[in-house]
């Protein structure tokens, strides 16, 4: 059965907004990380990796139990590089010991997206820390060397449509690949910490060359120094995906709307929130300054 959400007792919007603000202020303070990209993209990747282990067939994995805190999950080779995000969040967890790890990891992704000018992401608390025995085994996260059909099959495990898959991958407008983490490198120039639809614009506008990188892996590079993973590139090789790439390249608002829905679905997979009230929508730091 689905995990029943149990919100941290007595905690409401103001309490979670305080956690949001602590993360957002730390993001602003520590802006030099990763060549001045900052921690935002890394936090978004963490929120996806803790959720992407979900398997609808037995409702195992997913964000509910916060099991990324155990080495068994954190040491998954697919999670290499996310130690930075975990270290970033340690003082936040200490300052707010009442928040569950699953809620912290997902709230951190929401905070990072909103502070990087992304869409407002409705968020619900109620994930409850589980034991190490509940941590999913390694190998549930996707392989970047594959093609569009692999991506469709992979996300089928979560019940995501073609449109949801393309929208989700739009998060690759953020940050970069690091050879020492994943065996892929770049882009430096185009790596950003602002959430836009440019991943889709790049995919359609650049002329991509398949090249072997310094780790011996093939990736697509453009003469402007942009890069795409084989799985990224699969979105324009596959006609059914390509029409959504074109839609989002033309209409950033449509991308924001569809990304928001697919990202919430990703973070809430496997959890029954029906006993909770409506989702929280947090104010950005800028909205609170004025
Ligand atoms: C087919 C599915 C996916 C594959 C194969 C994939 C693969 C990768 C790889 C290899 C990296 C580079 C990691 C590194 O070297 O540091 C990366 C980074 C990233 N991914 Fe994905 N990813 C996928 C889906 C997603 C989704 C669904 C999201 C979020 C909704 C996401 C968000 C990110 C972000 C923000 C980064 C940049 C991290 C940083 O700059 O530290 N990815 N991804
Ligand atoms: N910035 C990125 C791009 N890009 O086009 O700028 C493409 N793919 C990526 C895959 C993972 C992380 C960042 C990416």
Tab-separated table of C-alpha atoms and ligand atoms in Angstrom:
chain	number	residue	atom	x	y	z
A	1	UNK	CA	0.000	0.000	0.000
A	2	UNK	CA	1.029	3.609	-0.366
A	3	UNK	CA	2.886	5.250	2.516
A	4	UNK	CA	0.489	7.450	4.508
A	5	UNK	CA	1.838	11.001	4.887
A	6	UNK	CA	2.109	12.086	8.538
A	7	UNK	CA	3.052	15.767	8.767
A	8	UNK	CA	5.491	16.797	11.519
A	9	UNK	CA	3.098	17.447	14.422
A	10	UNK	CA	2.129	21.052	15.021
A	11	UNK	CA	4.197	22.316	12.072
A	12	UNK	CA	2.523	24.583	9.523
A	13	UNK	CA	3.336	26.837	6.575
A	14	UNK	CA	5.374	29.306	8.694
A	15	UNK	CA	7.610	26.539	10.042
A	16	UNK	CA	8.354	25.139	6.577
A	17	UNK	CA	8.828	28.660	5.184
A	18	UNK	CA	11.580	29.089	7.816
A	19	UNK	CA	13.317	25.961	6.497
A	20	UNK	CA	12.866	27.265	2.935
A	21	UNK	CA	14.419	30.614	3.930
A	22	UNK	CA	17.389	28.972	5.669
A	23	UNK	CA	18.141	26.941	2.514
A	24	UNK	CA	17.585	29.965	0.232
A	25	UNK	CA	19.885	32.216	2.304
A	26	UNK	CA	22.604	29.564	2.340
A	27	UNK	CA	22.268	29.261	-1.451
A	28	UNK	CA	22.921	33.011	-1.751
A	29	UNK	CA	25.842	32.954	0.731
A	30	UNK	CA	27.661	30.008	-0.835
A	31	UNK	CA	27.486	31.176	-4.442
A	32	UNK	CA	31.076	30.220	-5.390
A	33	UNK	CA	30.460	26.465	-5.433
A	34	UNK	CA	31.223	24.652	-8.729
A	35	UNK	CA	32.614	27.607	-10.633
A	36	UNK	CA	29.961	30.016	-9.331
A	37	UNK	CA	27.084	27.812	-10.454
A	38	UNK	CA	26.148	27.434	-6.766
A	39	UNK	CA	24.424	24.546	-5.007
A	40	UNK	CA	20.992	24.999	-6.647
A	41	UNK	CA	21.347	22.477	-9.490
A	42	UNK	CA	22.950	19.932	-7.145
A	43	UNK	CA	20.026	20.222	-4.708
A	44	UNK	CA	17.537	19.750	-7.559
A	45	UNK	CA	19.419	16.633	-8.676
A	46	UNK	CA	19.357	15.282	-5.087
A	47	UNK	CA	15.559	15.778	-4.870
A	48	UNK	CA	15.156	13.810	-8.120
A	49	UNK	CA	17.577	11.029	-7.116
A	50	UNK	CA	15.890	10.399	-3.775
A	51	UNK	CA	12.548	10.161	-5.602
A	52	UNK	CA	13.716	8.365	-8.742
A	53	UNK	CA	14.337	5.082	-6.916
A	54	UNK	CA	10.552	4.589	-6.675
A	55	UNK	CA	9.119	1.376	-8.114
A	56	UNK	CA	5.326	1.403	-8.534
A	57	UNK	CA	5.287	-2.415	-8.751
A	58	UNK	CA	6.046	-2.871	-5.049
A	59	UNK	CA	5.948	0.756	-3.878
A	60	UNK	CA	9.579	0.467	-2.775
A	61	UNK	CA	12.087	3.323	-2.906
A	62	UNK	CA	10.966	6.886	-3.515
A	63	UNK	CA	11.263	9.985	-1.315
A	64	UNK	CA	9.130	8.832	1.667
A	65	UNK	CA	11.719	7.176	3.948
A	66	UNK	CA	14.613	9.617	3.504
A	67	UNK	CA	16.863	6.577	3.089
A	68	UNK	CA	19.443	8.551	1.072
A	69	UNK	CA	20.913	9.333	4.544
A	70	UNK	CA	22.232	5.755	4.679
A	71	UNK	CA	25.514	4.850	2.934
A	72	UNK	CA	23.792	1.988	1.136
A	73	UNK	CA	21.906	4.556	-0.985
A	74	UNK	CA	24.273	7.560	-0.815
A	75	UNK	CA	27.156	5.426	-2.118
A	76	UNK	CA	25.249	4.336	-5.242
A	77	UNK	CA	27.692	5.271	-8.053
A	78	UNK	CA	24.778	7.064	-9.732
A	79	UNK	CA	24.701	9.422	-6.727
A	80	UNK	CA	28.325	10.524	-7.111
A	81	UNK	CA	28.570	14.303	-6.635
A	82	UNK	CA	25.437	14.532	-4.503
A	83	UNK	CA	27.591	14.400	-1.348
A	84	UNK	CA	27.922	18.159	-1.947
A	85	UNK	CA	24.178	18.659	-1.606
A	86	UNK	CA	24.035	16.367	1.437
A	87	UNK	CA	26.841	18.333	3.156
A	88	UNK	CA	25.091	21.590	2.287
A	89	UNK	CA	21.912	20.346	4.046
A	90	UNK	CA	23.550	19.016	7.244
A	91	UNK	CA	23.438	22.356	9.134
A	92	UNK	CA	19.840	22.870	7.961
A	93	UNK	CA	18.853	19.458	9.390
A	94	UNK	CA	20.564	20.413	12.681
A	95	UNK	CA	18.779	23.755	12.855
A	96	UNK	CA	15.387	22.123	12.197
A	97	UNK	CA	15.683	18.648	13.817
A	98	UNK	CA	11.904	18.184	13.595
A	99	UNK	CA	11.829	17.890	9.792
A	100	UNK	CA	12.062	14.389	8.290
A	101	UNK	CA	14.899	13.647	5.844
A	102	UNK	CA	12.472	12.911	3.018
A	103	UNK	CA	10.745	16.247	3.561
A	104	UNK	CA	14.099	18.068	3.783
A	105	UNK	CA	15.527	16.543	0.571
A	106	UNK	CA	12.382	17.331	-1.432
A	107	UNK	CA	11.837	20.782	0.095
A	108	UNK	CA	15.461	21.653	-0.753
A	109	UNK	CA	14.802	20.883	-4.439
A	110	UNK	CA	11.640	23.020	-4.392
A	111	UNK	CA	13.536	25.879	-2.726
A	112	UNK	CA	16.403	25.703	-5.232
A	113	UNK	CA	14.032	25.697	-8.223
A	114	UNK	CA	12.023	28.682	-6.975
A	115	UNK	CA	15.155	30.647	-6.037
A	116	UNK	CA	16.542	29.977	-9.548
A	117	UNK	CA	13.440	31.711	-10.975
A	118	UNK	CA	11.631	28.475	-11.730
A	119	UNK	CA	7.862	27.953	-11.327
A	120	UNK	CA	6.158	27.895	-7.918
A	121	UNK	CA	6.114	24.258	-6.813
A	122	UNK	CA	3.279	23.226	-4.439
A	123	UNK	CA	4.812	21.009	-1.740
A	124	UNK	CA	3.350	18.746	0.948
A	125	UNK	CA	5.111	17.473	4.092
A	126	UNK	CA	4.575	14.071	5.694
A	127	UNK	CA	7.453	11.826	4.668
A	128	UNK	CA	8.589	9.708	7.624
A	129	UNK	CA	12.164	8.443	8.150
A	130	UNK	CA	12.467	4.719	7.439
A	131	UNK	CA	15.229	2.262	8.374
A	132	UNK	CA	18.341	1.305	6.406
A	133	UNK	CA	16.679	-2.014	5.537
A	134	UNK	CA	14.104	0.000	3.566
A	135	UNK	CA	16.788	1.740	1.475
A	136	UNK	CA	16.468	0.686	-2.181
A	137	UNK	CA	19.343	-1.287	-3.692
A	138	UNK	CA	21.694	0.521	-6.091
A	139	UNK	CA	21.002	0.544	-9.809
A	140	UNK	CA	17.527	2.092	-9.922
A	141	UNK	CA	18.672	5.381	-11.463
A	142	UNK	CA	18.905	5.804	-15.239
A	143	UNK	CA	21.901	5.194	-17.538
A	144	UNK	CA	22.814	8.336	-19.523
A	145	UNK	CA	24.407	6.384	-22.385
A	146	UNK	CA	21.073	5.070	-23.683
A	147	UNK	CA	18.480	6.338	-26.202
A	148	UNK	CA	14.918	7.669	-26.199
A	149	UNK	CA	13.254	4.254	-26.062
A	150	UNK	CA	15.247	3.363	-22.972
A	151	UNK	CA	14.139	6.655	-21.352
A	152	UNK	CA	10.459	5.937	-22.177
A	153	UNK	CA	10.731	2.455	-20.699
A	154	UNK	CA	12.644	3.691	-17.644
A	155	UNK	CA	10.042	6.316	-16.719
A	156	UNK	CA	7.253	3.856	-17.466
A	157	UNK	CA	8.159	2.408	-14.032
A	158	UNK	CA	6.715	5.601	-12.526
A	159	UNK	CA	3.754	5.835	-14.872
A	160	UNK	CA	5.022	8.978	-16.609
A	161	UNK	CA	3.748	9.952	-20.108
A	162	UNK	CA	5.964	11.118	-22.983
A	163	UNK	CA	4.938	14.704	-22.216
A	164	UNK	CA	5.857	14.355	-18.530
A	165	UNK	CA	9.215	12.785	-19.388
A	166	UNK	CA	10.189	15.618	-21.757
A	167	UNK	CA	9.063	18.265	-19.254
A	168	UNK	CA	11.068	16.654	-16.427
A	169	UNK	CA	14.244	16.477	-18.502
A	170	UNK	CA	13.984	20.233	-18.996
A	171	UNK	CA	15.724	20.427	-15.608
A	172	UNK	CA	18.919	19.781	-17.580
A	173	UNK	CA	18.955	23.522	-18.214
A	174	UNK	CA	20.568	23.632	-14.780
A	175	UNK	CA	24.145	22.933	-13.760
A	176	UNK	CA	26.487	20.639	-15.612
A	177	UNK	CA	27.973	17.164	-15.921
A	178	UNK	CA	31.287	16.499	-14.179
A	179	UNK	CA	33.668	13.904	-15.597
A	180	UNK	CA	34.668	12.725	-12.099
A	181	UNK	CA	31.029	12.143	-11.141
A	182	UNK	CA	29.339	10.589	-14.151
A	183	UNK	CA	31.956	10.246	-16.878
A	184	UNK	CA	30.418	13.128	-18.848
A	185	UNK	CA	31.816	16.642	-19.079
A	186	UNK	CA	30.425	20.102	-19.629
A	187	UNK	CA	28.999	22.461	-20.579
A	188	UNK	CA	30.868	25.194	-18.859
A	189	UNK	CA	29.572	28.052	-20.946
A	190	UNK	CA	25.928	27.054	-20.964
A	191	UNK	CA	25.752	25.640	-17.433
A	192	UNK	CA	23.313	27.875	-15.660
A	193	UNK	CA	21.676	28.448	-12.318
A	194	UNK	CA	18.528	29.964	-13.815
A	195	UNK	CA	15.560	27.797	-14.684
A	196	UNK	CA	14.484	28.386	-18.302
A	197	UNK	CA	13.415	26.439	-21.411
A	198	UNK	CA	16.856	26.764	-22.986
A	199	UNK	CA	17.579	23.039	-22.752
A	200	UNK	CA	14.894	22.589	-25.424
A	201	UNK	CA	16.068	25.597	-27.468
A	202	UNK	CA	19.652	24.236	-27.407
A	203	UNK	CA	18.504	20.748	-28.412
A	204	UNK	CA	16.756	22.095	-31.524
A	205	UNK	CA	19.098	24.907	-32.530
A	206	UNK	CA	22.607	23.544	-32.113
A	207	UNK	CA	24.260	21.167	-34.544
A	208	UNK	CA	25.307	18.256	-32.394
A	209	UNK	CA	28.348	16.074	-33.009
A	210	UNK	CA	28.707	12.710	-31.288
A	211	UNK	CA	32.202	12.601	-29.781
A	212	UNK	CA	34.121	10.459	-27.316
A	213	UNK	CA	34.985	12.394	-24.163
A	214	UNK	CA	38.090	12.061	-21.954
A	215	UNK	CA	36.457	9.223	-20.007
A	216	UNK	CA	35.851	7.330	-23.266
A	217	UNK	CA	32.097	7.911	-23.175
A	218	UNK	CA	30.184	9.275	-26.163
A	219	UNK	CA	28.360	12.540	-25.745
A	220	UNK	CA	26.951	15.193	-28.108
A	221	UNK	CA	28.905	18.441	-28.318
A	222	UNK	CA	28.074	21.636	-30.184
A	223	UNK	CA	30.557	24.156	-31.616
A	224	UNK	CA	29.384	26.633	-28.960
A	225	UNK	CA	30.661	24.327	-26.214
A	226	UNK	CA	27.236	23.012	-25.215
A	227	UNK	CA	26.764	19.286	-24.546
A	228	UNK	CA	23.959	16.766	-24.413
A	229	UNK	CA	23.872	13.297	-22.927
A	230	UNK	CA	22.797	10.480	-25.267
A	231	UNK	CA	19.548	10.310	-23.255
A	232	UNK	CA	19.045	14.072	-23.735
A	233	UNK	CA	19.645	13.723	-27.468
A	234	UNK	CA	17.164	10.841	-27.571
A	235	UNK	CA	14.407	13.431	-27.056
A	236	UNK	CA	14.908	14.751	-30.605
A	237	UNK	CA	15.683	11.397	-32.222
A	238	UNK	CA	12.293	10.053	-31.142
A	239	UNK	CA	9.392	11.717	-33.002
A	240	UNK	CA	6.905	11.325	-30.155
A	241	UNK	CA	9.223	13.108	-27.714
A	242	UNK	CA	10.347	15.687	-30.295
A	243	UNK	CA	6.944	17.335	-30.584
A	244	UNK	CA	7.046	18.202	-26.878
A	245	UNK	CA	10.624	19.505	-27.217
A	246	UNK	CA	9.322	21.850	-29.937
A	247	UNK	CA	6.338	22.877	-27.802
A	248	UNK	CA	8.528	23.798	-24.817
A	249	UNK	CA	11.201	25.494	-26.945
A	250	UNK	CA	8.448	27.827	-28.204
A	251	UNK	CA	6.485	28.283	-24.972
A	252	UNK	CA	8.345	28.677	-21.677
A	253	UNK	CA	5.078	29.110	-19.729
A	254	UNK	CA	3.815	25.741	-20.984
A	255	UNK	CA	7.148	24.217	-19.964
A	256	UNK	CA	6.939	25.751	-16.462
A	257	UNK	CA	3.378	24.501	-15.991
A	258	UNK	CA	4.099	20.951	-17.173
A	259	UNK	CA	7.416	20.753	-15.325
A	260	UNK	CA	5.730	21.797	-12.072
A	261	UNK	CA	3.092	19.022	-12.395
A	262	UNK	CA	5.571	16.302	-13.364
A	263	UNK	CA	8.070	17.320	-10.658
A	264	UNK	CA	5.367	17.240	-7.929
A	265	UNK	CA	4.311	13.794	-9.190
A	266	UNK	CA	7.959	12.645	-9.041
A	267	UNK	CA	8.465	13.888	-5.471
A	268	UNK	CA	5.141	12.501	-4.232
A	269	UNK	CA	5.211	9.114	-5.959
A	270	UNK	CA	4.145	6.312	-3.596
A	271	UNK	CA	2.748	8.571	-0.883
A	272	UNK	CA	-0.926	8.999	0.121
A	273	UNK	CA	-1.414	12.665	1.040
A	274	UNK	CA	-5.210	12.451	1.199
A	275	UNK	CA	-5.262	12.965	5.004
A	276	UNK	CA	-3.363	16.255	4.652
A	277	UNK	CA	-4.706	19.686	3.777
A	278	UNK	CA	-3.753	21.482	0.631
A	279	UNK	CA	-0.138	21.859	-0.470
A	280	UNK	CA	2.059	24.750	0.657
A	281	UNK	CA	3.282	27.311	-1.882
A	282	UNK	CA	6.338	29.110	-0.497
A	283	UNK	CA	7.333	32.728	-1.037
A	284	UNK	CA	10.738	33.357	-2.591
A	285	UNK	CA	13.247	35.450	-0.632
A	286	UNK	CA	12.674	38.311	-3.083
A	287	UNK	CA	8.933	38.184	-2.448
A	288	UNK	CA	9.559	38.498	1.323
A	289	UNK	CA	12.088	41.333	1.046
A	290	UNK	CA	9.608	43.761	-0.460
B	1	LIG	C1	16.957	9.964	-18.385
B	1	LIG	C2	16.983	10.532	-17.161
B	1	LIG	C3	18.218	11.243	-16.642
B	1	LIG	C4	19.544	10.934	-16.829
B	1	LIG	C5	20.160	9.756	-17.592
B	1	LIG	C6	20.311	11.968	-16.124
B	1	LIG	C7	21.705	12.002	-16.060
B	1	LIG	C8	22.441	13.031	-15.497
B	1	LIG	C9	23.875	13.068	-15.440
B	1	LIG	C10	24.817	12.004	-15.972
B	1	LIG	C11	24.221	14.243	-14.819
B	1	LIG	C12	25.629	14.733	-14.505
B	1	LIG	C13	25.993	14.422	-13.056
B	1	LIG	C14	27.413	14.906	-12.771
B	1	LIG	O1	28.311	14.518	-13.547
B	1	LIG	O2	27.604	15.683	-11.799
B	1	LIG	C15	23.005	14.928	-14.495
B	1	LIG	C16	22.946	16.152	-13.863
B	1	LIG	C17	21.767	16.800	-13.492
B	1	LIG	N1	20.490	16.262	-13.571
B	1	LIG	FE1	19.968	14.619	-14.634
B	1	LIG	N2	19.453	12.867	-15.538
B	1	LIG	C18	18.170	12.457	-15.822
B	1	LIG	C19	16.995	13.059	-15.377
B	1	LIG	C20	16.942	14.186	-14.563
B	1	LIG	C21	15.717	14.706	-13.940
B	1	LIG	C22	14.326	14.061	-14.094
B	1	LIG	C23	16.070	15.822	-13.232
B	1	LIG	C24	15.225	16.746	-12.396
B	1	LIG	C25	13.922	16.889	-12.519
B	1	LIG	C26	17.514	15.997	-13.423
B	1	LIG	C27	18.242	17.038	-12.893
B	1	LIG	C28	19.630	17.194	-13.039
B	1	LIG	C29	20.359	18.387	-12.625
B	1	LIG	C30	19.752	19.661	-12.017
B	1	LIG	C31	21.709	18.137	-12.919
B	1	LIG	C32	22.893	19.076	-12.676
B	1	LIG	C33	23.540	18.699	-11.367
B	1	LIG	C34	24.783	19.533	-11.049
B	1	LIG	O3	25.072	20.511	-11.793
B	1	LIG	O4	25.438	19.220	-10.024
B	1	LIG	N3	18.018	14.985	-14.228
B	1	LIG	N4	21.923	14.176	-14.915
B	2	LIG	N1	23.433	21.907	-18.796
B	2	LIG	C1	23.121	20.728	-19.427
B	2	LIG	C2	22.810	20.713	-20.778
B	2	LIG	N2	22.823	21.917	-21.570
B	2	LIG	O1	22.385	21.847	-22.771
B	2	LIG	O2	23.213	23.002	-21.105
B	2	LIG	C3	22.490	19.492	-21.368
B	2	LIG	N3	22.462	18.354	-20.674
B	2	LIG	C4	22.747	18.330	-19.359
B	2	LIG	C5	22.683	17.094	-18.661
B	2	LIG	C6	22.948	17.063	-17.323
B	2	LIG	C7	23.301	18.226	-16.649
B	2	LIG	C8	23.352	19.452	-17.306
B	2	LIG	C9	23.089	19.512	-18.682
